[in-house]
Short mmCIF file of C-alpha atoms in Angstrom, two decimals:
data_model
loop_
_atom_site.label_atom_id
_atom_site.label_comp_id
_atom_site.label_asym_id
_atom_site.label_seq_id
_atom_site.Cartn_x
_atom_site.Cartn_y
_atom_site.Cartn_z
CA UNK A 1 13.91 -24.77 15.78
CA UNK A 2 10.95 -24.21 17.81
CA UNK A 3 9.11 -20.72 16.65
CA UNK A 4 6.32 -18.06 16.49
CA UNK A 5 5.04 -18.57 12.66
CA UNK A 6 1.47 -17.92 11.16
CA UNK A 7 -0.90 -20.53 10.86
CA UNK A 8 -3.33 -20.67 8.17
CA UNK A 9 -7.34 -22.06 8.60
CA UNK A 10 -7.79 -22.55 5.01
CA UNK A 11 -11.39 -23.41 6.17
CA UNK A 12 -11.56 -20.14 7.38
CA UNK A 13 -9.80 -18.62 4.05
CA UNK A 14 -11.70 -17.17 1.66
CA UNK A 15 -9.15 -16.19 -1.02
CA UNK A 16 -9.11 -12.49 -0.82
CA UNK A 17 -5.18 -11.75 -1.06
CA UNK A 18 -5.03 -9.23 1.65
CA UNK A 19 -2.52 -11.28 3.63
CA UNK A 20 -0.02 -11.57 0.47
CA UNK A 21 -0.19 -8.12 -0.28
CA UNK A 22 0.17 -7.40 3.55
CA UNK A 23 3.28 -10.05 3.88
CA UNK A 24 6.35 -7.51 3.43
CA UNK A 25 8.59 -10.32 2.83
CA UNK A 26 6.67 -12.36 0.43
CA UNK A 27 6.08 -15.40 2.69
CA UNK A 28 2.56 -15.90 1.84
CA UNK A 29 0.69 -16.52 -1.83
CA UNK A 30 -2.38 -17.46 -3.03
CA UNK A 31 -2.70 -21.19 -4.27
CA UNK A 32 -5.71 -22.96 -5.46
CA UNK A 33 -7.55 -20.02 -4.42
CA UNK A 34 -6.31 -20.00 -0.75
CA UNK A 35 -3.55 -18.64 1.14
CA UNK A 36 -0.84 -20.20 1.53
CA UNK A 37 2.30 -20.41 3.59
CA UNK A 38 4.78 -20.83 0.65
CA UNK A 39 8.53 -20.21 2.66
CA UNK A 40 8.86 -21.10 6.75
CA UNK A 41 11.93 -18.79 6.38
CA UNK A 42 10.42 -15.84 4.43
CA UNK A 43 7.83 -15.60 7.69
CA UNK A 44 9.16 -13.16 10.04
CA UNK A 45 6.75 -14.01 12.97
CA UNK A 46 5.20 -10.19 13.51
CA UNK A 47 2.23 -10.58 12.04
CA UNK A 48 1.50 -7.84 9.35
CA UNK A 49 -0.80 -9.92 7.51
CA UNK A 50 -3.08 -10.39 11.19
CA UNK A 51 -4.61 -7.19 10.77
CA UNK A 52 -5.82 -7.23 7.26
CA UNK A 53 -7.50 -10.64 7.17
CA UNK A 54 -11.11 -9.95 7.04
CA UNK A 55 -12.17 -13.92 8.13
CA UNK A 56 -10.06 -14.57 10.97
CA UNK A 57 -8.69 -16.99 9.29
CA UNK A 58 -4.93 -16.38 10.71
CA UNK A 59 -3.14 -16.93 14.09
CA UNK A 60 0.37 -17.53 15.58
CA UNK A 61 1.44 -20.99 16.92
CA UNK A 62 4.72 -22.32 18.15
CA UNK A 63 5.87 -25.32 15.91
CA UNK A 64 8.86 -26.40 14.87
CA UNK A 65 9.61 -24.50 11.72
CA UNK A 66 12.97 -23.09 9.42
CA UNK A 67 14.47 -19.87 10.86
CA UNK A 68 13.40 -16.12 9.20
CA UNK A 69 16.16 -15.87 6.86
CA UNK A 70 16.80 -12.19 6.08
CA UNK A 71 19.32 -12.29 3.75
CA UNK A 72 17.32 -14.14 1.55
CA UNK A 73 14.06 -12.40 2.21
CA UNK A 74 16.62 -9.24 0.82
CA UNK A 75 17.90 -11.10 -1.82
CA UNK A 76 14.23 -11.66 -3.21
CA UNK A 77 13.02 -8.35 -2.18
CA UNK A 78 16.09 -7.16 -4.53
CA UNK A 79 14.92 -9.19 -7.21
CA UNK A 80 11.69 -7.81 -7.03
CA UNK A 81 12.47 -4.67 -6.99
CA UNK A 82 14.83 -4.99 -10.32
CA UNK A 83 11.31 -6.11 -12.01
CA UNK A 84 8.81 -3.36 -10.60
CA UNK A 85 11.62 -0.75 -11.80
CA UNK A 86 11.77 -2.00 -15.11
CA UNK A 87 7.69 -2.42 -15.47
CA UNK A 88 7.68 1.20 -13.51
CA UNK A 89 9.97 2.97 -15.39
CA UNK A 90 8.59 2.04 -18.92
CA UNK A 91 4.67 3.06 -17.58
CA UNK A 92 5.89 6.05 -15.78
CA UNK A 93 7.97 7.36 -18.71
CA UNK A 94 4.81 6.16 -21.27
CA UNK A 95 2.18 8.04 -19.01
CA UNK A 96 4.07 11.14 -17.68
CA UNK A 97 6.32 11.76 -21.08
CA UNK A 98 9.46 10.81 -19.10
CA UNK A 99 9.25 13.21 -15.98
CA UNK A 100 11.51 12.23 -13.17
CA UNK A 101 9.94 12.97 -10.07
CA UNK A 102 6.69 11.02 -11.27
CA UNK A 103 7.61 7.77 -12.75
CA UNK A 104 5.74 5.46 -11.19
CA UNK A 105 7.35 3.14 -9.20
CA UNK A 106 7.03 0.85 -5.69
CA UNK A 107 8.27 1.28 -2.36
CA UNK A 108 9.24 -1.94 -0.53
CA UNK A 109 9.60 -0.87 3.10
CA UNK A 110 12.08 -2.96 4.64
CA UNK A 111 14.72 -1.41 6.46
CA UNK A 112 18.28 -2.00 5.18
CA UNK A 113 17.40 -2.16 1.76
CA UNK A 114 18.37 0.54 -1.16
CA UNK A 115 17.90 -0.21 -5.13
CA UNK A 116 19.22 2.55 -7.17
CA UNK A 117 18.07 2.93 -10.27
CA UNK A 118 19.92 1.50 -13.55
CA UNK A 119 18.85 4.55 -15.67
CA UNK A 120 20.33 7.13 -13.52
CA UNK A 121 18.21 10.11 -13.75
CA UNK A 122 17.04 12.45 -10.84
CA UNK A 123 17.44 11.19 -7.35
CA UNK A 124 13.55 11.68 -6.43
CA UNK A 125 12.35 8.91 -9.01
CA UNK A 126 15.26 6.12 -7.19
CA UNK A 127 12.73 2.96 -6.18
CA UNK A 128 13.95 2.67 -2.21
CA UNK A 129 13.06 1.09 1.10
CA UNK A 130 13.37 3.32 3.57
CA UNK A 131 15.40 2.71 7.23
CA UNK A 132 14.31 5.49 10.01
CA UNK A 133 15.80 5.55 13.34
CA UNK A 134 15.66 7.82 16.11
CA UNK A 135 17.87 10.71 16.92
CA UNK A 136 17.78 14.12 18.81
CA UNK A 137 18.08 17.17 17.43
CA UNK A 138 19.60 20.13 19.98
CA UNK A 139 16.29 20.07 22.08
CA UNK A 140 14.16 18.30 20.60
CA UNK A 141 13.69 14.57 20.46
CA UNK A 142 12.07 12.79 17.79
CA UNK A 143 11.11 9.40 17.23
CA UNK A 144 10.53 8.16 13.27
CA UNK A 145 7.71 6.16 12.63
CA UNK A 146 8.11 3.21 9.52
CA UNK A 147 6.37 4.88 6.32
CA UNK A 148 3.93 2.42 4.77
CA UNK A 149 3.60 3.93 1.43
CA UNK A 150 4.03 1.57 -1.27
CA UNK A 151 4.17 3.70 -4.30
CA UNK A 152 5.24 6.42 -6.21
CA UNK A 153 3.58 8.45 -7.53
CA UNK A 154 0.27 9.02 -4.74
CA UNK A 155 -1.92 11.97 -6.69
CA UNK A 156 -4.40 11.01 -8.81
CA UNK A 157 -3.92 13.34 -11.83
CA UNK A 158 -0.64 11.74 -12.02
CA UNK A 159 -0.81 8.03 -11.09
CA UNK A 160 -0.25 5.92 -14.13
CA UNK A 161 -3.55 4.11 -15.19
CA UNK A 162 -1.79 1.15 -15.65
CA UNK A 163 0.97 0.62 -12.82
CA UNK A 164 1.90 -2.59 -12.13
CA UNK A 165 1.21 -2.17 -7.48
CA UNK A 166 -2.50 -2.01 -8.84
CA UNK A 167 -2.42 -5.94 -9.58
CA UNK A 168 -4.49 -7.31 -6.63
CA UNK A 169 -4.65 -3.59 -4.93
CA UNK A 170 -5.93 -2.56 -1.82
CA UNK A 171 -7.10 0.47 -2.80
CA UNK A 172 -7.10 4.23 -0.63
CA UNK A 173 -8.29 7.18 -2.18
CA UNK A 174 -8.13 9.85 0.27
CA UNK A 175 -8.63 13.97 0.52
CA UNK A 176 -5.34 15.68 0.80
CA UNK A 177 -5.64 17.00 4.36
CA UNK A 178 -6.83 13.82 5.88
CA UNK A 179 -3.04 12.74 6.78
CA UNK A 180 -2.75 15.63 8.33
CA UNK A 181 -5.83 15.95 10.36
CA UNK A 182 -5.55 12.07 11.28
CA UNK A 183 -2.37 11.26 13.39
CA UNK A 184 -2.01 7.40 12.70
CA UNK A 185 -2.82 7.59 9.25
CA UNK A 186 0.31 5.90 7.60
CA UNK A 187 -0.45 2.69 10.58
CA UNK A 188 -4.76 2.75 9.83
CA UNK A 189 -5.28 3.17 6.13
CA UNK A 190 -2.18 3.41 4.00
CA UNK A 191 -0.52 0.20 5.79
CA UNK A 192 -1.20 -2.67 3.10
CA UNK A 193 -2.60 -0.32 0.41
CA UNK A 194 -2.03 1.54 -2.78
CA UNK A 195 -2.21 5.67 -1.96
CA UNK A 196 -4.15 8.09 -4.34
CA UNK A 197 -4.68 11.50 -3.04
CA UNK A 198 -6.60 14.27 -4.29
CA UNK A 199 -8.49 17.58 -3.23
CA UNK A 200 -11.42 18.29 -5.39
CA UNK A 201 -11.37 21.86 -4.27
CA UNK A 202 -8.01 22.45 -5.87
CA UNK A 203 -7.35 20.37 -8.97
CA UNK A 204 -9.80 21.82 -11.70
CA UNK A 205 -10.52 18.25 -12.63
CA UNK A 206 -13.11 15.35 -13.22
CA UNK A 207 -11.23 12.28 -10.95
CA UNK A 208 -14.63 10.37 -11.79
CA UNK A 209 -13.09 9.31 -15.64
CA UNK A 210 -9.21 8.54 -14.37
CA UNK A 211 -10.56 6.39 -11.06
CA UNK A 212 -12.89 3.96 -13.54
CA UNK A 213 -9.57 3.41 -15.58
CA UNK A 214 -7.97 2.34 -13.02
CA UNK A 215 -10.85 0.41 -11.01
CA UNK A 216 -11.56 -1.07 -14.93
CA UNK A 217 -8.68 -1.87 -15.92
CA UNK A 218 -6.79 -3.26 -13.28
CA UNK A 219 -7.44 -5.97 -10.64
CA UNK A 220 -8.58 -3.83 -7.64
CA UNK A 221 -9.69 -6.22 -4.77
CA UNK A 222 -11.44 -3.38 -2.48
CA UNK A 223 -11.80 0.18 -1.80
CA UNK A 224 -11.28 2.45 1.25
CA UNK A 225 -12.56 6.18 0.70
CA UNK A 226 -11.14 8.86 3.29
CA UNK A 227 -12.38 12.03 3.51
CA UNK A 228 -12.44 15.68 5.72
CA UNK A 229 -16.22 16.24 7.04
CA UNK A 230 -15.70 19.66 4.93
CA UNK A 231 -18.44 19.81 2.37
CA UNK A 232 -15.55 20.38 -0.93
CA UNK A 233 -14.75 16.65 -0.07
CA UNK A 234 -18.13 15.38 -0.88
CA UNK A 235 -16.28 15.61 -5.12
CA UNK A 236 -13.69 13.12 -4.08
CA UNK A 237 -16.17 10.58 -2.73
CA UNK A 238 -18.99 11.21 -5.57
CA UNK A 239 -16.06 10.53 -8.10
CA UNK A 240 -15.02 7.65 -6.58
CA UNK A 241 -18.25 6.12 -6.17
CA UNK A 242 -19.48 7.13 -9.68
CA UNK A 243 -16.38 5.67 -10.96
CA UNK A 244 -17.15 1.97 -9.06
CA UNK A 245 -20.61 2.38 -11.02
CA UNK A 246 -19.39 2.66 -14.33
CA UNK A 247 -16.27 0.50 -14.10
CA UNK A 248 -19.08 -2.26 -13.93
CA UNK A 249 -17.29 -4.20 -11.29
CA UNK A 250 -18.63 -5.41 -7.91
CA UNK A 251 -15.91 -4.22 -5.40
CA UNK A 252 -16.01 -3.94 -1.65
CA UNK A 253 -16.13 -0.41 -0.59
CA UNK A 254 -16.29 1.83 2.61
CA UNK A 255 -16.04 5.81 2.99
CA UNK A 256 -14.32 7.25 6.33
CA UNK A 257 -15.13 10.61 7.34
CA UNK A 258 -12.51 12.83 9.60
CA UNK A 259 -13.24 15.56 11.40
CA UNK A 260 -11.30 18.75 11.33
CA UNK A 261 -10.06 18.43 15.08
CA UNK A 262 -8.37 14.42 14.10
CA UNK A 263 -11.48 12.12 14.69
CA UNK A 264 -13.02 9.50 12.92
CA UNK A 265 -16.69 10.58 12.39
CA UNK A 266 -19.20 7.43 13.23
CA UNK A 267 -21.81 6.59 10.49
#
């Protein structure tokens, strides 16, 4: 059949990974060091790895291709889930001494889909996708957004260090009241990345020694800091950047300041 599907310039690629870790559906990997198209049928056509790709280096065309197959997109997404519970479950349970309602875990949103858990346990911990519709409530109407979290659990003093979603992570480390303060902030910064939050204010902690773990350890592919223009937040950004120092790694990096009224501050 004739169809919208991606096109990759692999002249144009450079490698990075954004667009498979973007790609919901799994329709795109890295081969030879370039992205790569690997299933007609596992492309959906809307274009959630567009966005992310720093080089330009993908568009849409109309070609005859294979049809989006859905069922099989959830039959892999399934699969995939089975083997981030079992990898989440064992580091959540290592790092957090078996609490619950912080094993670590990852959130595939595609609507339709719902894993439950094979070790029972509490509700909060179940690995999901997530469907939201729209519905009225006596007066008042609201519409539900798609949540683009991808993990479980977001704060930083209880993230494990060693999670498997940090394997070729975007990563956002943001203040606590930025999502609140920002409207779109699930669409502009945790869309295609892996969520730590923290308020340096409140947690009577160092983040500096826990955020070079992670950056060390693990293959972290950039960093996107987010911040209030409050002075307290300053500690969140100073740890974050001390901890790209010492991890000894050269990683991409940017800091975005909001303002307390919902604005992005220009540099």
């Amino acid at each position: 059949m004739i169809r919208k599907i991606i096109h990759i310039d692999t002249e144009k690629c450079n490698g990075c990974g954004l667009c498979a870790s973007a790609c919901q559906e799994g329709a795109i990997g890295i081969v030879d060091g370039k992205a790569t198209l690997l299933r007609e049928d596992y492309c959906d056509g809307l274009g959630n790895c567009l966005p992310v790709c720093p080089t330009d280096a993908i568009s849409f065309v109309e070609r005859e291709a294979a049809a989006f197959d859905e069922e099989a997109v959830k039959r892999a997404m399934e699969q995939k889930i089975e083997t981030i519970d079992e990898h989440a479950v064992a580091a959540g349970e290592q790092a957090q001494h078996g609490c619950p309602g912080s094993m670590a875990k990852r959130l595939l949103q595609k609507a339709g889909l719902e894993k439950r858990p094979a070790h029972g346990g509490c509700p909060g911990s179940m690995a999901r996708t997530l469907a939201h519709e729209t519905h009225t409530e006596t007066s008042l109407h609201r519409e539900e957004g798609t949540s683009r979290l991808q993990q479980w659990p977001v704060q930083i003093k209880l993230v494990p260090v060693h999670a498997p979603y940090f394997d070729g992570a975007r990563l956002l480390i943001a203040a606590d009241c930025t999502a609140y303060a920002y409207a779109s902030f699930h669409e502009d910064f945790i869309k295609g990345r892996i969520t730590l939050i923290g308020c340096p204010k409140l947690d009577d902690v160092d983040y500096s020694e826990k955020l070079t773990e992670i950056i060390r350890d693990n293959d972290i592919k950039n960093v996107t800091i987010v911040r209030m223009e409050v002075p307290c937040c300053g500690g969140l950004e100073r740890a974050t950047v001390e901890a790209l120092k010492v991890s000894g790694k050269m990683i991409p990096w940017q800091v975005v300041t909001i303002s307390t009224d919902g604005k992005i501050l220009e540099d």
